mmCIF file of C-alpha atoms and ligand atoms in Angstrom:
data_model
loop_
_atom_site.group_PDB
_atom_site.id
_atom_site.type_symbol
_atom_site.label_atom_id
_atom_site.label_comp_id
_atom_site.label_asym_id
_atom_site.label_seq_id
_atom_site.Cartn_x
_atom_site.Cartn_y
_atom_site.Cartn_z
ATOM 1 C CA MET H 244 -49.341 21.128 -62.957
ATOM 2 C CA PRO H 245 -47.384 17.913 -62.258
ATOM 3 C CA ASP H 246 -49.920 15.509 -63.781
ATOM 4 C CA GLN H 247 -50.083 17.150 -67.175
ATOM 5 C CA ILE H 248 -49.245 14.885 -70.085
ATOM 6 C CA ARG H 249 -46.288 16.286 -72.031
ATOM 7 C CA LEU H 250 -46.984 16.155 -75.762
ATOM 8 C CA LEU H 251 -44.692 16.576 -78.751
ATOM 9 C CA VAL H 252 -46.389 17.073 -82.126
ATOM 10 C CA VAL H 253 -44.672 16.325 -85.435
ATOM 11 C CA GLU H 254 -46.709 18.096 -88.128
ATOM 12 C CA ASP H 255 -45.609 19.976 -91.253
ATOM 13 C CA VAL H 256 -48.987 21.294 -92.436
ATOM 14 C CA PRO H 257 -49.331 24.726 -90.796
ATOM 15 C CA GLN H 258 -53.153 24.640 -90.784
ATOM 16 C CA VAL H 259 -53.270 21.282 -88.985
ATOM 17 C CA ALA H 260 -50.594 22.412 -86.509
ATOM 18 C CA GLN H 261 -52.633 25.544 -85.832
ATOM 19 C CA TYR H 262 -55.819 23.508 -85.400
ATOM 20 C CA ILE H 263 -54.133 21.244 -82.810
ATOM 21 C CA ARG H 264 -52.692 24.239 -80.926
ATOM 22 C CA GLY H 265 -56.167 25.770 -80.830
ATOM 23 C CA LEU H 266 -57.804 22.607 -79.471
ATOM 24 C CA LEU H 267 -55.158 22.177 -76.763
ATOM 25 C CA ASN H 268 -55.287 25.835 -75.738
ATOM 26 C CA SER H 269 -58.650 25.408 -74.117
ATOM 27 C CA GLN H 270 -57.677 22.591 -71.715
ATOM 28 C CA SER H 271 -55.075 21.919 -69.035
ATOM 29 C CA MET H 272 -54.656 18.103 -69.078
ATOM 30 C CA ILE H 273 -52.124 18.159 -71.886
ATOM 31 C CA LYS H 274 -49.103 20.394 -72.161
ATOM 32 C CA LEU H 275 -47.998 21.003 -75.728
ATOM 33 C CA LEU H 276 -44.190 21.063 -75.622
ATOM 34 C CA ASP H 277 -43.577 21.895 -79.267
ATOM 35 C CA VAL H 278 -44.797 21.391 -82.808
ATOM 36 C CA VAL H 279 -41.957 20.416 -85.149
ATOM 37 C CA SER H 280 -42.192 20.150 -88.915
ATOM 38 C CA ASP H 281 -38.810 18.510 -89.538
ATOM 39 C CA GLY H 282 -38.779 14.795 -88.667
ATOM 40 C CA THR H 283 -34.976 14.674 -88.444
ATOM 41 C CA ARG H 284 -35.089 16.859 -85.318
ATOM 42 C CA VAL H 285 -37.368 14.491 -83.423
ATOM 43 C CA PRO H 286 -34.870 11.975 -81.983
ATOM 44 C CA ARG H 287 -32.893 14.814 -80.358
ATOM 45 C CA LEU H 288 -36.029 16.532 -79.107
ATOM 46 C CA MET H 289 -37.161 13.284 -77.456
ATOM 47 C CA ALA H 290 -34.124 13.465 -75.205
ATOM 48 C CA GLU H 291 -34.347 17.221 -74.664
ATOM 49 C CA LEU H 292 -38.075 17.636 -74.052
ATOM 50 C CA ARG H 293 -38.887 14.216 -72.558
ATOM 51 C CA PRO H 294 -42.438 14.011 -73.907
ATOM 52 C CA ASP H 295 -44.927 11.494 -72.467
ATOM 53 C CA VAL H 296 -46.646 11.086 -75.842
ATOM 54 C CA VAL H 297 -45.653 11.898 -79.435
ATOM 55 C CA LEU H 298 -48.197 12.678 -82.154
ATOM 56 C CA VAL H 299 -46.863 12.077 -85.698
ATOM 57 C CA ASP H 300 -48.632 12.939 -88.951
ATOM 58 C CA ALA H 301 -48.473 9.810 -91.139
ATOM 59 C CA LEU H 302 -48.225 12.107 -94.191
ATOM 60 C CA LEU H 303 -45.264 14.069 -92.849
ATOM 61 C CA GLN H 304 -43.015 15.096 -95.758
ATOM 62 C CA GLY H 305 -39.338 15.996 -95.817
ATOM 63 C CA ARG H 306 -36.216 13.918 -95.354
ATOM 64 C CA VAL H 307 -37.870 11.627 -92.815
ATOM 65 C CA LYS H 308 -41.438 10.714 -93.758
ATOM 66 C CA GLY H 309 -44.128 10.193 -91.128
ATOM 67 C CA MET H 310 -44.216 6.409 -90.993
ATOM 68 C CA SER H 311 -40.441 6.043 -91.161
ATOM 69 C CA LEU H 312 -40.164 8.371 -88.192
ATOM 70 C CA VAL H 313 -42.575 6.094 -86.312
ATOM 71 C CA GLU H 314 -40.410 3.110 -87.263
ATOM 72 C CA GLN H 315 -37.267 4.935 -86.265
ATOM 73 C CA LEU H 316 -38.648 5.845 -82.834
ATOM 74 C CA HIS H 317 -39.721 2.256 -82.277
ATOM 75 C CA ALA H 318 -36.334 0.887 -83.363
ATOM 76 C CA SER H 319 -34.579 3.280 -80.977
ATOM 77 C CA GLY H 320 -36.174 1.369 -78.092
ATOM 78 C CA SER H 321 -38.109 4.465 -76.999
ATOM 79 C CA ARG H 322 -40.987 3.574 -74.686
ATOM 80 C CA VAL H 323 -42.811 6.844 -75.339
ATOM 81 C CA PRO H 324 -46.173 6.033 -76.916
ATOM 82 C CA VAL H 325 -46.719 7.293 -80.463
ATOM 83 C CA ILE H 326 -50.091 8.314 -81.909
ATOM 84 C CA VAL H 327 -50.326 8.464 -85.693
ATOM 85 C CA LEU H 328 -52.441 11.149 -87.338
ATOM 86 C CA THR H 329 -54.099 9.744 -90.458
ATOM 87 C CA VAL H 330 -56.532 10.561 -93.231
ATOM 88 C CA PRO H 331 -59.404 8.210 -94.084
ATOM 89 C CA GLN H 332 -57.922 7.596 -97.566
ATOM 90 C CA GLN H 333 -54.785 6.083 -96.019
ATOM 91 C CA PRO H 334 -55.844 4.233 -92.892
ATOM 92 C CA VAL H 335 -53.249 2.995 -90.376
ATOM 93 C CA GLN H 336 -53.879 0.218 -87.842
ATOM 94 C CA VAL H 337 -52.965 0.465 -84.175
ATOM 95 C CA ASN H 338 -50.073 -1.945 -83.587
ATOM 96 C CA PRO H 339 -47.934 -1.446 -80.488
ATOM 97 C CA ASP H 340 -45.501 -4.098 -81.795
ATOM 98 C CA LEU H 341 -44.691 -1.691 -84.632
ATOM 99 C CA GLY H 342 -44.619 1.335 -82.351
ATOM 100 C CA ILE H 343 -48.111 2.566 -83.303
ATOM 101 C CA ASP H 344 -49.826 2.971 -79.942
ATOM 102 C CA GLY H 345 -52.794 4.964 -81.183
ATOM 103 C CA VAL H 346 -54.371 6.297 -84.371
ATOM 104 C CA LEU H 347 -56.213 9.588 -84.733
ATOM 105 C CA PRO H 348 -58.123 9.882 -88.028
ATOM 106 C CA MET H 349 -58.794 13.356 -89.402
ATOM 107 C CA PRO H 350 -61.018 15.227 -88.891
ATOM 108 C CA PHE H 351 -61.024 14.957 -85.091
ATOM 109 C CA THR H 352 -62.571 16.933 -82.276
ATOM 110 C CA GLY H 353 -60.819 18.348 -79.240
ATOM 111 C CA TYR H 354 -62.391 15.582 -77.156
ATOM 112 C CA GLU H 355 -61.042 12.857 -79.459
ATOM 113 C CA LEU H 356 -57.589 14.426 -79.430
ATOM 114 C CA VAL H 357 -57.403 14.679 -75.635
ATOM 115 C CA THR H 358 -58.846 11.231 -74.846
ATOM 116 C CA GLY H 359 -56.639 9.597 -77.521
ATOM 117 C CA ILE H 360 -53.543 11.106 -75.901
ATOM 118 C CA GLN H 361 -54.706 10.150 -72.398
ATOM 119 C CA HIS H 362 -55.380 6.537 -73.417
ATOM 120 C CA ALA H 363 -51.979 6.132 -75.044
ATOM 121 C CA GLN H 364 -50.242 7.562 -71.989
ATOM 122 C CA GLN H 365 -52.200 5.399 -69.537
ATOM 123 C CA ALA H 366 -51.593 2.205 -71.526
ATOM 124 C CA ALA H 367 -47.869 2.952 -71.618
ATOM 125 C CA SER H 368 -47.580 3.652 -67.899
ATOM 126 C CA GLN H 369 -49.512 0.479 -67.063
ATOM 127 C CA ALA H 370 -47.198 -1.549 -69.285
ATOM 128 C CA ASP H 371 -44.233 0.087 -67.533
ATOM 129 C CA ALA H 372 -45.582 -0.797 -64.097
ATOM 130 C CA ALA H 373 -46.190 -4.395 -65.155
ATOM 131 C CA GLY H 374 -42.682 -4.642 -66.584
ATOM 132 C CA ALA H 375 -40.923 -3.227 -63.539
ATOM 133 C CA ALA H 376 -39.012 -5.807 -61.522
ATOM 134 C CA ARG H 377 -40.242 -6.724 -58.085
ATOM 135 C CA MET H 378 -37.643 -7.212 -55.400
ATOM 136 C CA VAL H 379 -38.477 -9.329 -52.386
ATOM 137 C CA SER H 380 -36.114 -9.915 -49.463
ATOM 138 C CA VAL H 381 -36.794 -13.028 -47.427
ATOM 139 C CA PHE H 382 -35.895 -11.965 -43.928
ATOM 140 C CA ALA H 383 -36.258 -13.015 -40.290
ATOM 141 C CA PRO H 384 -34.721 -11.632 -37.122
ATOM 142 C CA LYS H 385 -34.276 -15.191 -35.941
ATOM 143 C CA GLY H 386 -31.948 -17.796 -37.430
ATOM 144 C CA GLY H 387 -32.976 -21.191 -38.729
ATOM 145 C CA VAL H 388 -36.649 -20.403 -39.406
ATOM 146 C CA GLY H 389 -36.438 -21.442 -43.052
ATOM 147 C CA LYS H 390 -35.368 -18.279 -44.925
ATOM 148 C CA THR H 391 -32.937 -19.985 -47.298
ATOM 149 C CA THR H 392 -35.234 -22.941 -47.951
ATOM 150 C CA ILE H 393 -38.155 -20.649 -48.709
ATOM 151 C CA ALA H 394 -36.170 -18.082 -50.734
ATOM 152 C CA PHE H 395 -34.740 -20.798 -53.008
ATOM 153 C CA ASN H 396 -38.046 -22.577 -53.601
ATOM 154 C CA LEU H 397 -39.908 -19.298 -53.997
ATOM 155 C CA ALA H 398 -37.464 -18.160 -56.688
ATOM 156 C CA VAL H 399 -37.853 -21.467 -58.530
ATOM 157 C CA ALA H 400 -41.651 -21.256 -58.221
ATOM 158 C CA LEU H 401 -41.562 -17.760 -59.759
ATOM 159 C CA ALA H 402 -39.392 -19.017 -62.630
ATOM 160 C CA LEU H 403 -41.946 -21.809 -63.147
ATOM 161 C CA GLN H 404 -44.596 -19.074 -63.521
ATOM 162 C CA GLY H 405 -42.576 -17.821 -66.488
ATOM 163 C CA LEU H 406 -40.922 -14.896 -64.718
ATOM 164 C CA ARG H 407 -37.223 -14.176 -65.253
ATOM 165 C CA THR H 408 -35.968 -14.602 -61.716
ATOM 166 C CA VAL H 409 -32.644 -14.032 -60.001
ATOM 167 C CA LEU H 410 -31.887 -15.218 -56.485
ATOM 168 C CA VAL H 411 -29.316 -13.283 -54.488
ATOM 169 C CA ASP H 412 -27.388 -14.803 -51.607
ATOM 170 C CA GLY H 413 -27.569 -11.887 -49.205
ATOM 171 C CA SER H 414 -25.886 -13.922 -46.461
ATOM 172 C CA ILE H 415 -22.666 -12.233 -47.451
ATOM 173 C CA GLN H 416 -20.631 -13.927 -44.697
ATOM 174 C CA PHE H 417 -21.909 -17.450 -44.654
ATOM 175 C CA GLY H 418 -23.288 -17.833 -48.155
ATOM 176 C CA ASP H 419 -25.990 -20.386 -47.346
ATOM 177 C CA LEU H 420 -26.813 -20.978 -51.002
ATOM 178 C CA ARG H 421 -23.330 -22.189 -51.915
ATOM 179 C CA ALA H 422 -23.713 -25.005 -49.409
ATOM 180 C CA LEU H 423 -27.338 -25.736 -50.235
ATOM 181 C CA LEU H 424 -26.710 -25.959 -53.983
ATOM 182 C CA LYS H 425 -23.279 -27.566 -53.690
ATOM 183 C CA VAL H 426 -21.698 -24.864 -55.792
ATOM 184 C CA PRO H 427 -17.908 -25.275 -56.201
ATOM 185 C CA SER H 428 -15.934 -22.794 -54.127
ATOM 186 C CA GLU H 429 -14.261 -21.332 -57.223
ATOM 187 C CA ALA H 430 -17.634 -20.280 -58.707
ATOM 188 C CA PRO H 431 -17.658 -16.456 -58.986
ATOM 189 C CA SER H 432 -19.502 -14.271 -56.506
ATOM 190 C CA LEU H 433 -20.676 -10.688 -56.421
ATOM 191 C CA LEU H 434 -17.079 -9.744 -55.522
ATOM 192 C CA ASP H 435 -16.025 -10.734 -59.040
ATOM 193 C CA LEU H 436 -18.061 -7.907 -60.545
ATOM 194 C CA PRO H 437 -16.041 -4.887 -61.687
ATOM 195 C CA THR H 438 -16.094 -2.110 -59.110
ATOM 196 C CA ASP H 439 -16.835 0.972 -61.188
ATOM 197 C CA ARG H 440 -19.082 0.422 -64.189
ATOM 198 C CA ILE H 441 -21.112 -2.779 -63.930
ATOM 199 C CA GLN H 442 -22.754 -3.847 -67.179
ATOM 200 C CA GLU H 443 -25.293 -6.515 -67.892
ATOM 201 C CA SER H 444 -22.636 -8.742 -69.506
ATOM 202 C CA ASP H 445 -20.519 -8.536 -66.320
ATOM 203 C CA LEU H 446 -23.503 -9.656 -64.303
ATOM 204 C CA GLN H 447 -24.176 -12.550 -66.669
ATOM 205 C CA ASP H 448 -20.522 -13.620 -66.302
ATOM 206 C CA VAL H 449 -20.692 -14.084 -62.533
ATOM 207 C CA LEU H 450 -24.159 -15.585 -62.137
ATOM 208 C CA TRP H 451 -24.511 -19.236 -61.209
ATOM 209 C CA ARG H 452 -26.969 -20.929 -63.585
ATOM 210 C CA ASP H 453 -28.766 -23.410 -61.443
ATOM 211 C CA PRO H 454 -30.292 -26.491 -63.098
ATOM 212 C CA SER H 455 -33.575 -25.479 -61.417
ATOM 213 C CA GLY H 456 -33.929 -22.660 -63.972
ATOM 214 C CA ILE H 457 -32.925 -19.636 -61.917
ATOM 215 C CA ASP H 458 -29.822 -17.486 -61.957
ATOM 216 C CA ILE H 459 -28.088 -16.997 -58.634
ATOM 217 C CA LEU H 460 -25.767 -14.229 -57.498
ATOM 218 C CA LEU H 461 -23.570 -15.975 -54.959
ATOM 219 C CA ALA H 462 -21.978 -14.587 -51.844
ATOM 220 C CA PRO H 463 -18.174 -14.639 -51.538
ATOM 221 C CA PRO H 464 -16.784 -18.085 -50.704
ATOM 222 C CA ARG H 465 -14.970 -17.045 -47.514
ATOM 223 C CA ILE H 466 -16.177 -15.150 -44.447
ATOM 224 C CA GLU H 467 -13.426 -12.522 -44.390
ATOM 225 C CA MET H 468 -14.186 -11.571 -48.010
ATOM 226 C CA ALA H 469 -17.551 -10.152 -46.934
ATOM 227 C CA GLU H 470 -15.754 -7.019 -45.774
ATOM 228 C CA MET H 471 -14.761 -6.281 -49.354
ATOM 229 C CA VAL H 472 -18.384 -5.777 -50.415
ATOM 230 C CA THR H 473 -19.037 -2.025 -50.589
ATOM 231 C CA MET H 474 -22.423 -0.334 -50.345
ATOM 232 C CA ARG H 475 -21.916 1.449 -53.663
ATOM 233 C CA ASP H 476 -21.262 -1.790 -55.514
ATOM 234 C CA LEU H 477 -24.249 -3.404 -53.870
ATOM 235 C CA GLU H 478 -26.563 -0.575 -54.873
ATOM 236 C CA LYS H 479 -25.280 -0.711 -58.444
ATOM 237 C CA VAL H 480 -25.726 -4.433 -58.800
ATOM 238 C CA ILE H 481 -29.215 -4.253 -57.294
ATOM 239 C CA SER H 482 -30.340 -1.601 -59.759
ATOM 240 C CA LEU H 483 -28.842 -3.576 -62.652
ATOM 241 C CA MET H 484 -30.634 -6.768 -61.578
ATOM 242 C CA ARG H 485 -33.908 -4.875 -61.372
ATOM 243 C CA ARG H 486 -33.482 -3.833 -64.991
ATOM 244 C CA VAL H 487 -32.521 -7.270 -66.286
ATOM 245 C CA TYR H 488 -34.904 -9.507 -64.301
ATOM 246 C CA GLU H 489 -38.617 -9.475 -63.605
ATOM 247 C CA VAL H 490 -38.211 -10.692 -60.043
ATOM 248 C CA VAL H 491 -35.275 -10.364 -57.643
ATOM 249 C CA ILE H 492 -35.409 -12.583 -54.541
ATOM 250 C CA VAL H 493 -32.845 -12.049 -51.770
ATOM 251 C CA ASP H 494 -32.027 -14.599 -49.091
ATOM 252 C CA THR H 495 -30.950 -12.440 -46.161
ATOM 253 C CA PRO H 496 -29.203 -13.318 -42.889
ATOM 254 C CA ALA H 497 -30.821 -12.764 -39.483
ATOM 255 C CA VAL H 498 -29.070 -9.461 -38.771
ATOM 256 C CA ILE H 499 -29.717 -5.759 -39.186
ATOM 257 C CA ASN H 500 -26.473 -4.285 -40.530
ATOM 258 C CA ASP H 501 -25.506 -1.985 -43.414
ATOM 259 C CA VAL H 502 -25.403 -4.687 -46.062
ATOM 260 C CA ASN H 503 -28.691 -6.203 -45.009
ATOM 261 C CA LEU H 504 -30.332 -2.785 -44.819
ATOM 262 C CA ALA H 505 -29.148 -2.077 -48.370
ATOM 263 C CA PHE H 506 -31.143 -5.133 -49.481
ATOM 264 C CA LEU H 507 -34.155 -4.349 -47.315
ATOM 265 C CA ASP H 508 -34.233 -0.666 -48.373
ATOM 266 C CA ALA H 509 -34.174 -1.570 -52.054
ATOM 267 C CA SER H 510 -36.915 -4.202 -51.718
ATOM 268 C CA ASP H 511 -40.542 -3.610 -52.576
ATOM 269 C CA THR H 512 -41.489 -6.281 -50.093
ATOM 270 C CA ILE H 513 -39.805 -7.716 -47.013
ATOM 271 C CA LEU H 514 -41.121 -11.230 -46.608
ATOM 272 C CA GLU H 515 -40.600 -11.851 -42.904
ATOM 273 C CA VAL H 516 -40.579 -15.508 -41.920
ATOM 274 C CA VAL H 517 -42.162 -16.284 -38.572
ATOM 275 C CA THR H 518 -43.018 -19.521 -36.797
ATOM 276 C CA TYR H 519 -45.365 -20.372 -33.970
ATOM 277 C CA ASP H 520 -43.084 -19.918 -30.979
ATOM 278 C CA SER H 521 -42.564 -17.238 -28.384
ATOM 279 C CA THR H 522 -39.022 -16.197 -29.337
ATOM 280 C CA THR H 523 -40.194 -15.469 -32.879
ATOM 281 C CA ILE H 524 -42.898 -13.211 -31.505
ATOM 282 C CA HIS H 525 -40.463 -11.316 -29.400
ATOM 283 C CA SER H 526 -37.966 -10.746 -32.195
ATOM 284 C CA ALA H 527 -40.696 -9.937 -34.734
ATOM 285 C CA MET H 528 -41.965 -7.169 -32.466
ATOM 286 C CA VAL H 529 -38.471 -5.766 -31.910
ATOM 287 C CA VAL H 530 -37.944 -5.686 -35.679
ATOM 288 C CA ALA H 531 -41.352 -4.109 -36.310
ATOM 289 C CA ASP H 532 -40.250 -1.258 -34.029
ATOM 290 C CA ALA H 533 -36.934 -0.922 -35.835
ATOM 291 C CA PHE H 534 -38.677 -0.840 -39.232
ATOM 292 C CA ARG H 535 -41.052 1.845 -37.979
ATOM 293 C CA MET H 536 -38.087 3.945 -36.861
ATOM 294 C CA ILE H 537 -36.356 3.487 -40.210
ATOM 295 C CA GLY H 538 -39.589 4.704 -41.794
ATOM 296 C CA TYR H 539 -40.678 1.584 -43.704
ATOM 297 C CA PRO H 540 -44.428 1.649 -44.343
ATOM 298 C CA ALA H 541 -46.285 -1.231 -42.675
ATOM 299 C CA THR H 542 -47.293 -2.525 -46.110
ATOM 300 C CA LYS H 543 -43.650 -3.108 -47.034
ATOM 301 C CA VAL H 544 -43.546 -6.087 -44.670
ATOM 302 C CA ARG H 545 -45.533 -9.228 -45.334
ATOM 303 C CA TYR H 546 -45.411 -12.056 -42.839
ATOM 304 C CA LEU H 547 -45.072 -15.687 -43.811
ATOM 305 C CA VAL H 548 -45.752 -18.358 -41.205
ATOM 306 C CA ASN H 549 -43.425 -21.253 -41.881
ATOM 307 C CA ARG H 550 -44.452 -24.733 -40.682
ATOM 308 C CA CYS H 551 -47.897 -23.224 -40.188
ATOM 309 C CA ASP H 552 -49.384 -26.640 -39.433
ATOM 310 C CA SER H 553 -47.076 -27.304 -36.494
ATOM 311 C CA THR H 554 -48.266 -25.046 -33.742
ATOM 312 C CA GLY H 555 -46.985 -27.283 -30.939
ATOM 313 C CA GLY H 556 -49.853 -26.149 -28.771
ATOM 314 C CA PHE H 557 -49.146 -22.501 -29.514
ATOM 315 C CA ASP H 558 -52.244 -20.335 -30.071
ATOM 316 C CA PRO H 559 -51.894 -18.631 -33.497
ATOM 317 C CA GLU H 560 -54.052 -15.771 -32.186
ATOM 318 C CA VAL H 561 -51.162 -14.775 -29.923
ATOM 319 C CA LEU H 562 -48.959 -14.307 -32.991
ATOM 320 C CA ASN H 563 -51.702 -12.429 -34.868
ATOM 321 C CA ARG H 564 -52.186 -10.067 -31.951
ATOM 322 C CA ALA H 565 -48.463 -9.438 -31.586
ATOM 323 C CA LEU H 566 -48.050 -8.713 -35.293
ATOM 324 C CA GLY H 567 -51.235 -6.663 -35.351
ATOM 325 C CA ARG H 568 -52.559 -8.650 -38.296
ATOM 326 C CA VAL H 569 -53.072 -12.140 -39.673
ATOM 327 C CA PRO H 570 -49.932 -13.172 -41.593
ATOM 328 C CA GLU H 571 -50.427 -12.740 -45.325
ATOM 329 C CA HIS H 572 -48.757 -16.019 -46.313
ATOM 330 C CA SER H 573 -48.267 -19.479 -44.877
ATOM 331 C CA VAL H 574 -46.244 -22.571 -45.731
ATOM 332 C CA SER H 575 -46.742 -26.016 -44.199
ATOM 333 C CA SER H 576 -44.090 -28.323 -42.807
ATOM 334 C CA GLY H 577 -42.479 -30.454 -45.467
ATOM 335 C CA GLY H 578 -40.859 -33.051 -43.227
ATOM 336 C CA ALA H 579 -38.726 -35.605 -45.043
ATOM 337 C CA LEU H 580 -39.301 -34.007 -48.467
ATOM 338 C CA VAL H 581 -37.560 -30.804 -47.361
ATOM 339 C CA VAL H 582 -34.675 -32.644 -45.751
ATOM 340 C CA ARG H 583 -34.169 -34.822 -48.824
ATOM 341 C CA ALA H 584 -34.511 -31.973 -51.334
ATOM 342 C CA ASN H 585 -32.166 -29.723 -49.336
ATOM 343 C CA ASN H 586 -29.605 -32.512 -48.976
ATOM 344 C CA GLU H 587 -29.647 -33.049 -52.725
ATOM 345 C CA GLY H 588 -29.637 -29.320 -53.416
ATOM 346 C CA ILE H 589 -32.811 -29.455 -55.474
ATOM 347 C CA PRO H 590 -35.980 -27.419 -54.937
ATOM 348 C CA PHE H 591 -38.878 -29.360 -53.419
ATOM 349 C CA VAL H 592 -41.280 -27.442 -55.694
ATOM 350 C CA ILE H 593 -39.719 -29.460 -58.538
ATOM 351 C CA ALA H 594 -38.958 -32.683 -56.601
ATOM 352 C CA ASP H 595 -42.606 -33.038 -55.562
ATOM 353 C CA PRO H 596 -44.922 -30.371 -56.987
ATOM 354 C CA THR H 597 -48.004 -32.024 -55.526
ATOM 355 C CA ALA H 598 -46.811 -31.875 -51.902
ATOM 356 C CA GLN H 599 -48.711 -29.416 -49.726
ATOM 357 C CA ILE H 600 -45.535 -27.427 -48.995
ATOM 358 C CA SER H 601 -44.832 -27.063 -52.737
ATOM 359 C CA GLN H 602 -48.347 -25.855 -53.421
ATOM 360 C CA ASP H 603 -48.047 -23.403 -50.540
ATOM 361 C CA VAL H 604 -44.830 -21.958 -51.925
ATOM 362 C CA VAL H 605 -46.240 -21.673 -55.463
ATOM 363 C CA ARG H 606 -49.335 -19.914 -54.086
ATOM 364 C CA THR H 607 -47.133 -17.542 -52.085
ATOM 365 C CA ALA H 608 -45.056 -16.827 -55.203
ATOM 366 C CA ARG H 609 -48.186 -15.940 -57.173
ATOM 367 C CA GLU H 610 -49.522 -13.788 -54.357
ATOM 368 C CA LEU H 611 -46.255 -11.898 -54.104
ATOM 369 C CA VAL H 612 -46.207 -10.841 -57.741
ATOM 370 C CA GLY H 613 -49.933 -10.169 -57.894
ATOM 371 C CA LEU H 614 -50.893 -13.241 -59.931
ATOM 372 C CA ALA H 615 -53.299 -14.284 -57.190
ATOM 373 C CA ALA H 616 -55.054 -12.391 -54.445
ATOM 374 C CA PRO H 617 -53.424 -12.946 -51.043
ATOM 375 C CA ALA H 618 -55.346 -15.172 -48.681
ATOM 376 C CA PRO H 619 -54.877 -13.284 -45.405
ATOM 377 C CA ALA H 620 -56.749 -15.799 -43.338
ATOM 378 C CA ALA H 621 -54.762 -18.747 -44.704
ATOM 379 C CA ALA H 622 -52.752 -19.278 -41.568
ATOM 380 C CA ALA H 623 -55.744 -18.915 -39.320
ATOM 381 C CA ARG H 624 -57.853 -21.279 -41.440
ATOM 382 C CA ARG H 625 -55.372 -24.087 -41.249
ATOM 383 C CA ARG H 626 -55.386 -24.209 -37.475
HETATM 384 N N1 ATP A 205 -41.458 -25.836 -43.924
HETATM 385 C C1 ATP A 205 -40.448 -26.637 -43.535
HETATM 386 N N2 ATP A 205 -40.651 -27.955 -43.346
HETATM 387 C C2 ATP A 205 -39.661 -28.769 -42.975
HETATM 388 N N3 ATP A 205 -38.407 -28.364 -42.766
HETATM 389 C C3 ATP A 205 -38.124 -27.062 -42.930
HETATM 390 C C4 ATP A 205 -39.123 -26.133 -43.337
HETATM 391 N N4 ATP A 205 -38.550 -24.920 -43.410
HETATM 392 C C5 ATP A 205 -37.257 -25.072 -43.085
HETATM 393 N N5 ATP A 205 -36.987 -26.351 -42.792
HETATM 394 C C6 ATP A 205 -35.703 -26.909 -42.345
HETATM 395 O O1 ATP A 205 -35.214 -26.064 -41.317
HETATM 396 C C7 ATP A 205 -33.819 -25.942 -41.385
HETATM 397 C C8 ATP A 205 -33.425 -24.464 -41.425
HETATM 398 O O2 ATP A 205 -33.858 -23.908 -42.642
HETATM 399 P P1 ATP A 205 -33.054 -22.775 -43.405
HETATM 400 O O3 ATP A 205 -31.610 -23.099 -43.478
HETATM 401 O O4 ATP A 205 -33.776 -22.534 -44.658
HETATM 402 O O5 ATP A 205 -33.275 -21.595 -42.372
HETATM 403 P P2 ATP A 205 -32.621 -20.135 -42.378
HETATM 404 O O6 ATP A 205 -33.622 -19.240 -41.790
HETATM 405 O O7 ATP A 205 -32.122 -19.814 -43.733
HETATM 406 O O8 ATP A 205 -31.401 -20.328 -41.400
HETATM 407 P P3 ATP A 205 -30.167 -19.310 -41.151
HETATM 408 O O9 ATP A 205 -30.668 -18.321 -40.188
HETATM 409 O O10 ATP A 205 -29.109 -20.204 -40.610
HETATM 410 O O11 ATP A 205 -29.812 -18.708 -42.468
HETATM 411 C C9 ATP A 205 -33.367 -26.710 -42.613
HETATM 412 O O12 ATP A 205 -32.883 -27.941 -42.196
HETATM 413 C C10 ATP A 205 -34.632 -26.890 -43.421
HETATM 414 O O13 ATP A 205 -34.593 -28.079 -44.141
HETATM 415 MG MG1 MG A 206 -30.200 -19.190 -44.327
#
């Protein structure tokens, strides 16, 4: 049964251990991995048995007492939820900050035991899902539609929402962000990461700390250096960034090649920038076919209409029909603000937060990470 919750029980009173075994025997939601009476064995068993939940008797005796075992598990950085078994005379409070994810006072029924374990497991897996980094690649099959401008401002908007955000210059050859942010050519790039074992400190050493509040992994400074980027290194640095940051935004070039596919594959969402013109439609449809052949689910792609207020006589319905849906996100034209901000290398979301384009980007940022419900008809409404 794949969905069974794997339980480890730490209990040194044989009668209580027997009682728990008996209660769990008559159900199939929870799989009892083991009952151990010696607290010193627990840290090793955590690695060996990989429980989903641990039940610890607060009154456990022996070299490691019950509550010190709970402390020890918490200090080890273990994310496995711990339920503490207590007696009414010595109550214990639930406190996830101290590693006490649930409390089960004796005497308890089989129902209380099972639901207590289920709740602890569900709470932990929800916390895990919320803590997992989201990776979004800003992509378009067509050049010059605003990918770099949007990726940069989107990353800053996410940082303004309080999310630890890293922006990756996926334009490995041309490194658009170096030029945009006026980064000196000697600033390190992803090529300065060690090739075999990449650690968090290595990553921190090569990141560009932008005054806008985001960290940026730059592309190599010269075109020919792009060839030195290997797929293995890319995959390693991506998985490291996902562990260290809450959001990873990638500015990608308008090509489908191995490097770009490594970014797109690893992304939860491909934010595809489109504009109201017929060449965009054509290339968007070609790419939609390619993505289908690669096997990306349709939900992996979200469309963003850039300059959504400048249709130039183009009927937005034509775009909607071609894409098979109304684009999920839209950003207005920013005119002089965008030109000025880009020339100065500062994000317009900071230069003028009240501008329509800034509000659009902040809304998009919130929609992307689930802080706000997407407004699918946004583009259509603004016609
Ligand atoms: N919403 C907008 N309003 C006004 N100007 C914009 C907007 N979006 C992009 N631009 C302008 O369009 C130009 C191209 O934008 P950008 O460089 O971000 O595109 P890109 O898709 O990254 O291009 P490339 O394919 O070369 O990487 C820039 O001059 C930018 O200032
Ligand atoms: Mg670009």
